[in-house]
Short mmCIF file of C-alpha atoms and ligand atoms in Angstrom, two decimals:
data_model
loop_
_atom_site.label_atom_id
_atom_site.label_comp_id
_atom_site.label_asym_id
_atom_site.label_seq_id
_atom_site.Cartn_x
_atom_site.Cartn_y
_atom_site.Cartn_z
CA MET A 1 0.00 0.00 0.00
CA LEU A 2 1.17 3.54 -0.71
CA LEU A 3 2.11 6.01 2.04
CA ASN A 4 -1.04 7.80 3.20
CA PRO A 5 -1.60 10.58 3.98
CA ALA A 6 0.78 11.55 1.16
CA VAL A 7 0.83 15.18 2.29
CA SER A 8 -0.80 15.72 5.70
CA GLY A 9 -2.37 18.86 7.09
CA PHE A 10 -4.51 21.13 4.99
CA HIS A 11 -3.21 20.47 1.48
CA PRO A 12 -6.41 20.08 -0.56
CA ASP A 13 -7.12 19.89 -4.29
CA PRO A 14 -3.80 18.21 -5.24
CA SER A 15 -2.54 18.27 -8.83
CA VAL A 16 0.42 16.24 -10.03
CA VAL A 17 2.67 16.22 -13.09
CA ARG A 18 5.53 13.97 -14.21
CA VAL A 19 8.58 15.41 -15.97
CA GLY A 20 11.13 12.71 -16.81
CA ASP A 21 11.89 10.90 -13.55
CA ASP A 22 10.54 13.72 -11.37
CA TYR A 23 7.06 14.39 -10.06
CA TYR A 24 5.65 17.70 -8.84
CA LEU A 25 2.53 18.29 -6.76
CA ALA A 26 0.63 21.52 -6.06
CA CYS A 27 -2.21 22.26 -3.60
CA SER A 28 -4.66 25.04 -2.72
CA SER A 29 -3.69 27.62 -0.08
CA PHE A 30 -6.68 30.05 0.10
CA GLU A 31 -5.93 33.23 2.09
CA TYR A 32 -2.51 32.13 3.28
CA PHE A 33 0.89 33.41 2.08
CA PRO A 34 3.13 32.11 0.58
CA GLY A 35 0.53 30.55 -1.69
CA VAL A 36 0.14 27.34 -3.71
CA PRO A 37 2.66 25.03 -2.01
CA LEU A 38 4.77 22.83 -4.29
CA PHE A 39 6.27 19.41 -3.59
CA HIS A 40 8.76 17.16 -5.40
CA SER A 41 9.02 13.37 -5.51
CA THR A 42 10.97 10.75 -7.45
CA ASP A 43 8.37 8.03 -6.78
CA ALA A 44 5.04 9.94 -6.65
CA GLU A 45 4.65 8.62 -3.08
CA HIS A 46 7.13 10.47 -0.84
CA TRP A 47 6.87 14.24 -1.23
CA THR A 48 9.28 17.00 -0.21
CA PRO A 49 8.28 20.68 -0.05
CA ILE A 50 10.27 22.71 -2.60
CA GLY A 51 8.59 26.13 -2.53
CA HIS A 52 5.52 28.03 -3.57
CA VAL A 53 4.13 29.54 -6.74
CA VAL A 54 3.02 32.70 -4.92
CA THR A 55 5.98 34.31 -3.15
CA ARG A 56 5.52 37.98 -4.01
CA PRO A 57 2.88 40.66 -3.48
CA GLY A 58 0.51 41.00 -6.41
CA GLN A 59 0.59 37.44 -7.67
CA LEU A 60 -2.65 36.87 -5.76
CA ALA A 61 -5.01 39.55 -4.51
CA ILE A 62 -5.44 37.74 -1.20
CA GLU A 63 -5.24 40.92 0.95
CA ASP A 64 -9.00 41.35 0.91
CA VAL A 65 -10.43 37.96 0.03
CA PRO A 66 -13.18 36.73 2.35
CA THR A 67 -12.62 33.61 4.45
CA GLY A 68 -12.27 30.66 2.12
CA GLY A 69 -11.34 32.81 -0.85
CA GLY A 70 -7.88 33.00 -2.40
CA ALA A 71 -5.97 30.22 -4.12
CA TRP A 72 -8.35 27.41 -5.08
CA ALA A 73 -7.42 24.18 -6.84
CA PRO A 74 -4.30 24.46 -9.00
CA THR A 75 -3.52 22.34 -12.04
CA ILE A 76 0.20 21.84 -12.70
CA ARG A 77 1.37 20.68 -16.15
CA PHE A 78 4.55 20.71 -18.29
CA HIS A 79 4.51 21.79 -21.93
CA ASP A 80 6.96 23.30 -24.41
CA GLY A 81 9.85 23.14 -21.92
CA GLN A 82 8.20 24.94 -19.04
CA PHE A 83 5.79 24.43 -16.15
CA TRP A 84 2.30 25.85 -16.33
CA LEU A 85 0.03 26.21 -13.34
CA THR A 86 -3.56 27.39 -13.39
CA VAL A 87 -5.30 28.42 -10.19
CA ALA A 88 -8.40 30.42 -9.27
CA ASP A 89 -7.69 33.43 -7.05
CA ALA A 90 -11.26 33.05 -5.80
CA MET A 91 -12.91 36.42 -5.08
CA GLY A 92 -9.50 37.89 -5.91
CA ARG A 93 -7.87 38.17 -9.35
CA GLY A 94 -9.93 35.29 -10.80
CA GLY A 95 -8.53 32.47 -12.95
CA LEU A 96 -4.77 32.74 -13.39
CA ILE A 97 -2.00 31.04 -15.40
CA PHE A 98 1.50 31.01 -13.86
CA THR A 99 4.65 29.73 -15.59
CA ALA A 100 8.13 28.73 -14.49
CA THR A 101 11.15 26.94 -15.90
CA ASP A 102 12.16 25.69 -12.44
CA PRO A 103 9.22 24.83 -10.18
CA ALA A 104 11.38 25.43 -7.11
CA GLY A 105 12.33 28.85 -8.42
CA GLU A 106 10.48 32.02 -9.20
CA TRP A 107 7.14 31.77 -10.94
CA SER A 108 5.67 34.44 -13.21
CA ASP A 109 3.33 37.18 -12.02
CA GLY A 110 0.32 35.28 -13.31
CA VAL A 111 -1.81 36.05 -16.36
CA VAL A 112 -5.54 36.58 -15.79
CA MET A 113 -7.69 34.25 -17.90
CA VAL A 114 -10.34 36.14 -19.86
CA GLY A 115 -13.43 34.31 -21.09
CA ALA A 116 -13.19 31.29 -18.77
CA ASP A 117 -15.10 32.41 -15.66
CA GLY A 118 -15.12 29.68 -13.07
CA ILE A 119 -12.82 27.59 -10.88
CA ASP A 120 -10.64 24.50 -11.10
CA HIS A 121 -9.16 25.36 -14.48
CA ASP A 122 -7.37 22.40 -16.09
CA ILE A 123 -4.89 23.16 -18.87
CA THR A 124 -3.80 20.74 -21.57
CA TRP A 125 -2.60 20.71 -25.17
CA ASP A 126 -3.47 18.41 -28.06
CA ALA A 127 -0.88 17.04 -30.49
CA ASP A 128 -1.27 20.14 -32.68
CA GLY A 129 -0.39 22.38 -29.75
CA THR A 130 -3.92 23.72 -29.29
CA CYS A 131 -4.40 24.68 -25.65
CA TYR A 132 -7.62 23.65 -23.94
CA VAL A 133 -8.77 25.10 -20.61
CA THR A 134 -11.48 22.97 -19.04
CA TYR A 135 -13.05 24.27 -15.84
CA SER A 136 -15.94 24.20 -13.41
CA GLY A 137 -18.40 26.94 -14.30
CA LEU A 138 -19.04 28.09 -10.74
CA LEU A 139 -19.45 31.87 -10.90
CA LEU A 140 -17.92 33.72 -7.94
CA THR A 141 -18.43 37.30 -9.11
CA GLY A 142 -21.22 39.56 -10.26
CA PRO A 143 -24.98 39.20 -10.05
CA GLU A 144 -24.82 35.50 -10.93
CA PHE A 145 -22.63 34.69 -7.91
CA GLY A 146 -23.14 31.01 -7.03
CA THR A 147 -24.55 29.98 -10.41
CA HIS A 148 -23.01 26.72 -11.63
CA LEU A 149 -22.77 26.22 -15.38
CA GLY A 150 -21.33 22.70 -15.15
CA ILE A 151 -18.05 21.68 -16.78
CA GLN A 152 -17.02 24.26 -19.39
CA GLN A 153 -14.21 24.44 -21.93
CA VAL A 154 -12.50 26.94 -24.18
CA ARG A 155 -9.51 26.94 -26.44
CA MET A 156 -7.12 29.56 -25.08
CA ASP A 157 -3.91 31.41 -25.82
CA PRO A 158 -2.14 30.50 -22.56
CA THR A 159 0.44 33.25 -22.95
CA THR A 160 -2.21 35.98 -22.90
CA GLY A 161 -4.95 34.14 -20.99
CA GLN A 162 -7.40 35.10 -23.73
CA ALA A 163 -10.10 32.56 -24.59
CA LEU A 164 -10.26 32.00 -28.36
CA GLU A 165 -13.97 31.12 -28.40
CA ALA A 166 -17.13 31.15 -26.34
CA PRO A 167 -17.27 28.45 -23.64
CA ARG A 168 -18.86 25.13 -24.53
CA SER A 169 -20.46 22.80 -22.01
CA LEU A 170 -19.03 19.33 -21.62
CA TRP A 171 -20.16 16.17 -19.82
CA SER A 172 -20.75 17.19 -16.20
CA GLY A 173 -20.99 13.92 -14.37
CA THR A 174 -23.92 11.82 -13.25
CA GLY A 175 -26.05 14.70 -11.99
CA LEU A 176 -24.56 15.01 -8.51
CA LYS A 177 -24.00 18.52 -7.21
CA PHE A 178 -20.88 20.59 -7.88
CA PRO A 179 -19.27 18.99 -10.96
CA GLU A 180 -15.71 20.38 -10.60
CA ALA A 181 -11.99 19.59 -10.64
CA PRO A 182 -11.99 18.59 -14.31
CA HIS A 183 -8.79 17.11 -15.74
CA LEU A 184 -8.28 16.05 -19.37
CA TYR A 185 -5.93 13.22 -20.35
CA GLU A 186 -5.08 11.76 -23.77
CA ILE A 187 -4.28 8.07 -23.19
CA ASP A 188 -3.55 5.80 -26.15
CA GLY A 189 -5.56 7.97 -28.50
CA THR A 190 -8.61 8.29 -26.24
CA TRP A 191 -9.44 11.48 -24.35
CA TYR A 192 -10.59 11.12 -20.75
CA LEU A 193 -12.41 13.80 -18.77
CA MET A 194 -12.15 13.13 -15.03
CA ILE A 195 -14.10 15.30 -12.57
CA ALA A 196 -15.15 15.50 -8.95
CA GLU A 197 -18.85 15.57 -8.14
CA GLY A 198 -21.08 15.38 -5.07
CA GLY A 199 -19.49 18.32 -3.28
CA THR A 200 -16.23 18.30 -1.34
CA GLU A 201 -17.99 17.12 1.82
CA ARG A 202 -18.99 13.56 2.69
CA GLY A 203 -20.68 12.95 -0.68
CA HIS A 204 -17.50 13.60 -2.69
CA GLY A 205 -16.42 11.28 -5.48
CA VAL A 206 -14.44 10.99 -8.71
CA SER A 207 -16.26 10.37 -11.99
CA ILE A 208 -14.87 9.90 -15.49
CA ALA A 209 -15.92 9.91 -19.14
CA ARG A 210 -14.08 9.28 -22.40
CA GLY A 211 -14.32 10.47 -25.99
CA PRO A 212 -12.50 10.85 -29.31
CA SER A 213 -11.28 14.41 -28.86
CA PRO A 214 -10.52 16.96 -26.14
CA GLU A 215 -13.89 18.53 -26.93
CA GLY A 216 -15.71 15.21 -26.64
CA PRO A 217 -18.33 14.08 -27.10
CA PHE A 218 -17.80 12.27 -23.82
CA GLU A 219 -19.44 9.07 -22.67
CA GLY A 220 -19.56 8.43 -18.92
CA ALA A 221 -18.03 5.29 -17.45
CA PRO A 222 -20.45 2.38 -17.00
CA VAL A 223 -20.34 2.97 -13.23
CA ASN A 224 -19.66 6.44 -11.80
CA PRO A 225 -18.31 7.63 -9.44
CA VAL A 226 -15.29 5.42 -10.15
CA TYR A 227 -14.09 6.30 -6.67
CA SER A 228 -15.76 7.50 -3.48
CA HIS A 229 -15.76 6.80 0.27
CA ARG A 230 -19.23 8.22 0.76
CA SER A 231 -21.45 6.35 3.25
CA THR A 232 -18.57 4.04 4.20
CA SER A 233 -16.78 3.65 7.52
CA HIS A 234 -13.44 4.31 5.82
CA PRO A 235 -11.21 6.40 8.14
CA VAL A 236 -10.67 8.84 5.26
CA GLN A 237 -13.78 10.68 4.12
CA ASN A 238 -14.57 13.32 1.46
CA ALA A 239 -12.35 11.40 -1.00
CA GLY A 240 -12.39 13.17 -4.35
CA HIS A 241 -10.78 15.87 -6.51
CA GLY A 242 -8.35 13.49 -8.18
CA ASP A 243 -5.52 13.93 -10.66
CA LEU A 244 -3.85 11.07 -12.55
CA VAL A 245 -0.18 10.48 -13.28
CA HIS A 246 1.62 7.59 -14.98
CA THR A 247 4.62 6.18 -13.11
CA ASP A 248 7.01 3.34 -13.91
CA ASP A 249 5.05 1.45 -11.25
CA GLY A 250 1.71 2.00 -12.97
CA TRP A 251 -0.91 4.73 -12.86
CA ARG A 252 -1.56 6.69 -9.70
CA MET A 253 -4.24 9.09 -8.53
CA VAL A 254 -3.61 11.86 -6.02
CA LEU A 255 -6.79 13.09 -4.36
CA LEU A 256 -8.08 14.94 -1.33
CA GLY A 257 -9.62 13.41 1.78
CA THR A 258 -10.24 14.15 5.43
CA ARG A 259 -9.56 12.19 8.65
CA PRO A 260 -12.63 13.00 10.79
CA GLY A 261 -13.24 11.86 14.36
CA GLY A 262 -16.38 11.51 16.47
CA MET A 263 -19.40 9.24 16.22
CA SER A 264 -21.89 9.27 13.31
CA GLN A 265 -21.51 13.05 12.91
CA MET A 266 -17.74 13.42 12.52
CA PHE A 267 -15.35 16.37 12.45
CA ALA A 268 -12.04 16.82 10.58
CA PRO A 269 -9.51 18.93 12.51
CA LEU A 270 -6.87 18.99 9.77
CA GLY A 271 -9.21 19.87 6.93
CA ARG A 272 -8.67 18.25 3.52
CA GLU A 273 -5.33 16.51 3.04
CA THR A 274 -3.62 14.82 0.06
CA PHE A 275 -3.79 11.05 -0.39
CA THR A 276 -2.69 8.76 -3.19
CA THR A 277 -3.73 5.42 -4.63
CA ARG A 278 -3.11 3.05 -7.52
CA VAL A 279 -5.16 2.91 -10.70
CA ALA A 280 -5.49 0.02 -13.13
CA TRP A 281 -7.18 0.15 -16.54
CA VAL A 282 -9.80 -2.48 -17.50
CA ASP A 283 -11.65 -2.26 -20.83
CA GLY A 284 -10.43 1.30 -21.22
CA TRP A 285 -11.78 2.45 -17.86
CA PRO A 286 -9.87 3.16 -14.63
CA VAL A 287 -10.24 0.85 -11.66
CA VAL A 288 -9.13 2.78 -8.58
CA GLU A 289 -7.67 0.82 -5.66
CA ARG A 290 -9.25 1.66 -2.30
CA PHE A 291 -6.34 3.04 -0.32
CA THR A 292 -5.75 2.68 3.42
CA LEU A 293 -4.05 4.86 6.01
CA THR A 294 -0.44 3.88 6.68
CA PRO A 295 -0.33 2.48 10.23
CA ASP A 296 2.20 3.38 12.93
CA LEU A 297 3.79 6.37 11.24
CA PRO A 298 6.59 7.63 13.50
CA PRO A 299 5.95 10.70 15.65
CA VAL A 300 7.53 13.98 14.58
CA GLU A 301 9.27 16.52 16.81
CA THR A 302 10.79 19.72 15.46
CA THR A 303 12.09 22.91 17.03
CA THR A 304 12.37 26.01 14.92
CA SER A 305 15.24 28.25 15.93
CA PHE A 306 14.60 31.72 14.58
CA ALA A 307 18.32 32.21 14.21
CA GLU A 308 17.87 30.75 10.72
CA PRO A 309 15.73 32.04 7.82
CA LEU A 310 12.14 30.80 8.04
CA GLY A 311 11.32 27.46 6.44
CA LEU A 312 8.65 26.80 3.82
CA GLU A 313 6.10 25.73 6.42
CA TRP A 314 5.52 29.22 7.83
CA LEU A 315 2.40 31.09 6.76
CA SER A 316 0.96 34.55 7.22
CA ILE A 317 -2.68 35.53 6.64
CA ARG A 318 -3.60 37.67 3.63
CA ASP A 319 -0.23 39.40 3.90
CA ALA A 320 2.61 39.14 1.41
CA GLU A 321 4.55 42.12 2.76
CA ARG A 322 5.11 41.00 6.39
CA GLY A 323 6.69 44.36 7.34
CA TRP A 324 5.79 43.52 10.91
CA LEU A 325 8.07 40.48 11.10
CA ALA A 326 11.76 40.42 11.99
CA ARG A 327 14.38 38.04 13.31
CA SER A 328 16.76 39.36 15.93
CA ASP A 329 19.21 37.59 18.24
CA GLY A 330 17.70 34.21 17.40
CA ARG A 331 14.19 35.40 18.21
CA LEU A 332 11.20 36.10 16.00
CA VAL A 333 9.91 39.60 16.66
CA ILE A 334 6.33 40.50 15.70
CA THR A 335 5.07 44.07 15.86
CA ALA A 336 1.32 44.39 16.34
CA PRO A 337 -0.85 46.39 13.95
CA ASP A 338 -1.81 49.84 15.16
CA ASP A 339 -5.46 49.07 14.44
CA ALA A 340 -5.69 45.62 16.04
CA PRO A 341 -9.22 44.82 17.29
CA PRO A 342 -9.72 44.04 21.01
CA VAL A 343 -9.17 40.37 20.17
CA ALA A 344 -6.18 40.39 17.83
CA MET A 345 -6.91 37.10 16.07
CA ASP A 346 -10.37 38.36 15.10
CA ALA A 347 -8.60 40.58 12.57
CA HIS A 348 -8.85 40.02 8.82
CA ARG A 349 -5.05 40.36 8.60
CA PRO A 350 -3.61 39.65 12.05
CA HIS A 351 0.15 39.89 12.48
CA PHE A 352 0.42 36.14 12.77
CA LEU A 353 2.95 33.56 11.61
CA GLY A 354 1.91 29.94 11.83
CA ARG A 355 2.21 26.43 10.45
CA ARG A 356 -0.31 23.78 9.55
CA GLN A 357 -1.27 21.13 12.11
CA LEU A 358 -0.08 18.00 10.33
CA HIS A 359 -1.06 15.29 12.85
CA LEU A 360 -4.21 14.41 14.75
CA GLY A 361 -2.27 14.46 18.03
CA SER A 362 -0.11 17.58 18.29
CA ARG A 363 1.57 20.04 20.63
CA CYS A 364 2.94 23.48 19.83
CA ALA A 365 4.99 25.44 22.36
CA VAL A 366 6.93 28.69 22.20
CA ARG A 367 8.67 30.97 24.68
CA VAL A 368 7.14 34.45 24.64
CA ASP A 369 8.69 37.72 25.84
CA ALA A 370 5.78 40.15 26.08
CA SER A 371 7.62 42.74 28.14
CA SER A 372 6.98 45.29 25.37
CA GLY A 373 3.52 44.26 24.29
CA THR A 374 0.82 41.61 24.25
CA GLY A 375 0.90 38.45 22.20
CA GLY A 376 0.70 34.72 22.19
CA LEU A 377 -0.06 31.44 20.49
CA SER A 378 -3.24 30.73 18.51
CA VAL A 379 -4.71 27.71 16.75
CA ARG A 380 -7.05 29.08 14.08
CA TYR A 381 -9.37 28.03 11.34
CA ASP A 382 -10.29 31.59 10.48
CA GLU A 383 -10.95 34.95 12.12
CA ARG A 384 -14.23 33.69 13.63
CA HIS A 385 -12.95 30.39 14.96
CA HIS A 386 -9.72 30.36 16.95
CA TYR A 387 -8.38 29.37 20.37
CA ASP A 388 -5.61 31.58 21.80
CA VAL A 389 -3.31 31.70 24.80
CA GLU A 390 -1.95 35.21 25.29
CA VAL A 391 0.34 36.99 27.71
CA SER A 392 0.58 40.66 28.57
CA GLY A 393 2.93 41.61 31.39
CA GLY A 394 1.94 39.47 34.36
CA ARG A 395 -1.49 38.50 33.00
CA LEU A 396 -2.17 35.41 30.96
CA VAL A 397 -5.45 34.75 29.12
CA ALA A 398 -6.70 31.60 27.40
CA ARG A 399 -9.48 32.45 24.94
CA VAL A 400 -12.00 30.59 22.80
CA ARG A 401 -13.58 32.55 19.95
CA LEU A 402 -16.54 30.97 18.20
CA ASP A 403 -18.20 33.60 16.04
CA GLN A 404 -19.94 36.03 18.41
CA LEU A 405 -19.11 33.82 21.43
CA GLU A 406 -15.99 34.32 23.54
CA GLN A 407 -14.85 32.49 26.65
CA THR A 408 -11.69 33.38 28.58
CA TRP A 409 -9.67 31.95 31.43
CA GLU A 410 -7.05 34.02 33.27
CA ALA A 411 -3.98 33.46 35.38
CA ALA A 412 -1.32 35.65 36.91
CA VAL A 413 2.19 34.83 35.78
CA PRO A 414 5.52 36.22 36.92
CA ASP A 415 6.99 38.97 34.73
CA GLY A 416 9.46 37.87 32.11
CA PRO A 417 9.38 35.34 29.25
CA VAL A 418 6.87 32.48 29.61
CA GLU A 419 6.34 29.30 27.62
CA LEU A 420 2.87 29.02 26.08
CA TRP A 421 1.54 25.78 24.61
CA ILE A 422 -1.49 24.36 22.78
CA SER A 423 -2.05 20.62 22.40
CA THR A 424 -4.64 18.52 20.58
CA THR A 425 -5.61 15.02 21.69
CA PRO A 426 -7.87 12.81 19.57
CA VAL A 427 -10.82 11.39 21.49
CA VAL A 428 -10.94 7.61 21.25
CA PRO A 429 -13.37 5.23 22.99
CA GLY A 430 -12.12 4.11 26.39
CA PRO A 431 -13.12 3.56 29.99
CA GLY A 432 -15.05 6.41 31.56
CA LEU A 433 -15.92 8.00 28.22
CA ASP A 434 -19.58 7.96 27.25
CA MET A 435 -21.53 9.24 24.29
CA PRO A 436 -21.20 13.01 24.77
CA ASP A 437 -17.45 12.67 25.31
CA LEU A 438 -17.03 10.47 22.24
CA ALA A 439 -19.09 12.71 19.99
CA THR A 440 -16.16 14.95 19.16
CA CYS A 441 -12.89 14.54 17.27
CA ASP A 442 -10.43 15.89 19.81
CA LEU A 443 -9.78 18.03 22.86
CA VAL A 444 -7.66 21.17 22.62
CA ARG A 445 -5.68 22.13 25.71
CA LEU A 446 -4.25 25.60 26.30
CA GLY A 447 -1.65 26.28 28.95
CA TYR A 448 1.66 27.73 30.01
CA GLY A 449 4.86 26.68 31.71
CA SER A 450 6.87 23.54 31.05
CA GLY A 451 7.68 20.28 32.75
CA ALA A 452 6.60 20.11 36.37
CA ASP A 453 5.59 23.78 36.18
CA ALA A 454 3.19 23.27 33.27
CA VAL A 455 -0.29 24.66 34.00
CA GLU A 456 -3.32 23.65 31.91
CA LEU A 457 -5.60 26.66 31.76
CA ALA A 458 -8.39 25.32 29.57
CA VAL A 459 -9.60 22.13 27.85
CA VAL A 460 -11.89 22.86 24.90
CA ASP A 461 -13.90 20.69 22.50
CA GLY A 462 -12.04 20.64 19.19
CA ARG A 463 -15.05 20.04 16.94
CA TYR A 464 -15.52 23.82 16.62
CA LEU A 465 -12.12 24.10 14.95
CA THR A 466 -12.85 21.80 12.04
CA SER A 467 -13.89 22.21 8.41
CA ASP A 468 -17.24 20.59 9.26
CA VAL A 469 -18.21 23.40 11.63
CA THR A 470 -16.35 26.45 10.34
CA SER A 471 -17.20 25.77 6.68
CA SER A 472 -13.71 27.04 5.89
CA PHE A 473 -11.92 25.16 3.14
CA THR A 474 -8.67 25.23 5.02
CA GLY A 475 -7.43 23.47 8.17
CA ARG A 476 -5.92 24.24 11.54
CA VAL A 477 -2.92 26.56 11.53
CA THR A 478 -1.11 27.23 14.83
CA GLY A 479 1.22 30.16 15.28
CA MET A 480 2.42 33.27 16.99
CA TYR A 481 0.87 36.73 17.00
CA ALA A 482 1.20 40.18 18.48
CA ALA A 483 -1.89 41.98 19.77
CA SER A 484 -0.15 45.18 20.87
CA GLY A 485 3.33 46.59 20.90
CA THR A 486 6.17 44.23 20.05
CA VAL A 487 6.48 40.61 21.14
CA ALA A 488 9.50 38.31 20.84
CA PHE A 489 9.25 34.53 20.37
CA GLU A 490 11.97 31.95 20.93
CA GLY A 491 12.17 28.32 19.84
CA PHE A 492 8.85 27.12 18.34
CA GLU A 493 8.37 23.42 19.14
CA TYR A 494 6.01 21.22 17.12
CA ALA A 495 5.33 17.62 18.09
CA GLY A 496 2.88 15.45 16.18
CA HIS A 497 1.66 11.88 16.03
CA ASP A 498 -1.22 10.02 14.44
CA ALA A 499 -1.12 6.73 16.34
C1 6LW B 501 -12.09 23.83 -5.18
C2 6LW B 501 -13.19 22.94 -5.63
C3 6LW B 501 -13.81 22.60 -4.34
O1 6LW B 501 -11.80 24.78 -6.14
O2 6LW B 501 -13.57 23.55 -3.42
O3 6LW B 501 -15.44 21.76 -3.16
C4 6LW B 501 -12.69 24.51 -3.95
N1 6LW B 501 -14.53 21.61 -4.12
O4 6LW B 501 -12.75 21.81 -6.35
C5 6LW B 501 -11.66 24.87 -2.92
O5 6LW B 501 -11.07 23.73 -2.39
#
């Protein structure tokens, strides 16, 4: 069985391309910066982060996108000696085409696609070099916001982004909601159109059709979806949004899924992650192997010293400039915004630097010097759903924000630097736990101090920080922030395990 998750933590909407003996994978990133994370592999199973497409201001217009907007569903391809990546800057710049010669290097500024309004733009070329952009006709602007036109296609000049014709409608699945994530493949002279349908929630699935040309006409597989986990007890749910790649070890599909916890109503703390499985071909149709989670993956422990330049895992929110961030004497120094709201993490663009939660069991800890301000550690889904532990002088506050609701716990702490921590513990059936306890995915603990001096300030139900409650497309991100003044952080520890 292949390693699964393939890329853990919120890395949804994966797209994969093979170039020679190398494979590259790209995922959505929404309002976070840097945007559109990229990974490299030599076996299409073990992936290493190599950079991002969006590394500069202006490539995405994420500064003002609403929650859930931003970089949606890239497609990465290789043609004419360079990499091409389409992505929707949802409620931002719209559909974009980026190019690069080295995927780990700088990407272009992005060309806006004109005449292909929608999301999930696939890009491919036929043998004559004609470029086809096939996309999901979900309108996210104007008076028709929310209208879904099904799977659409245009021929396009990919260097200008200009459609060369009016959109045509293609096969749009079996009639389930939200036909999206289209990908076109020419395999042994037959063109395949693979899509997701059923919605990215529990009804998600992958369906496919085939035809004689990139424009169709397409005939659906005898049984669609060809892959879904819907209504099963599989530990990975929401399986869908696939992309195919041929390896020397046969065909593979990368796809998104979630790892929810709870009872019949389940909750996914990490959001949608990337998984991978094998694909065989029978009578010209794909047969997708039902993948399993890899058991007993080793725990991970890392400490980030801010004496070194930041790694690829660090994210800010709707902010490509990061003028408020500095490294000094091995510490990360965050300066708060002048206009921070009373609860800093309620802000649209908090001065926050965080990293995805990659494991179901996790613990983040950091030493905070708030002698010149107020700041702390926060695990967030979005500005309406976050749990914080914050220090200001000798006062420490643990806070839960759930939309209009706020709960706080306080403690007095001695002046001087203090270690803050947030841990997540999956809830599993065991003695003393009855139905209400088992109905959630995990418990989130917020505290301060270390070792024998550790103090747990609050234990909070984690279901409210999941994609199933927040309706955010992302996942948990835990990091450091400044609420007022300037706050210094030293040594960010992340420990994670899935067992
Ligand atoms: C993505 C689309 C989807 O573009 O959600 O629900 C969007 N499915 O395929 C963001 O992940």
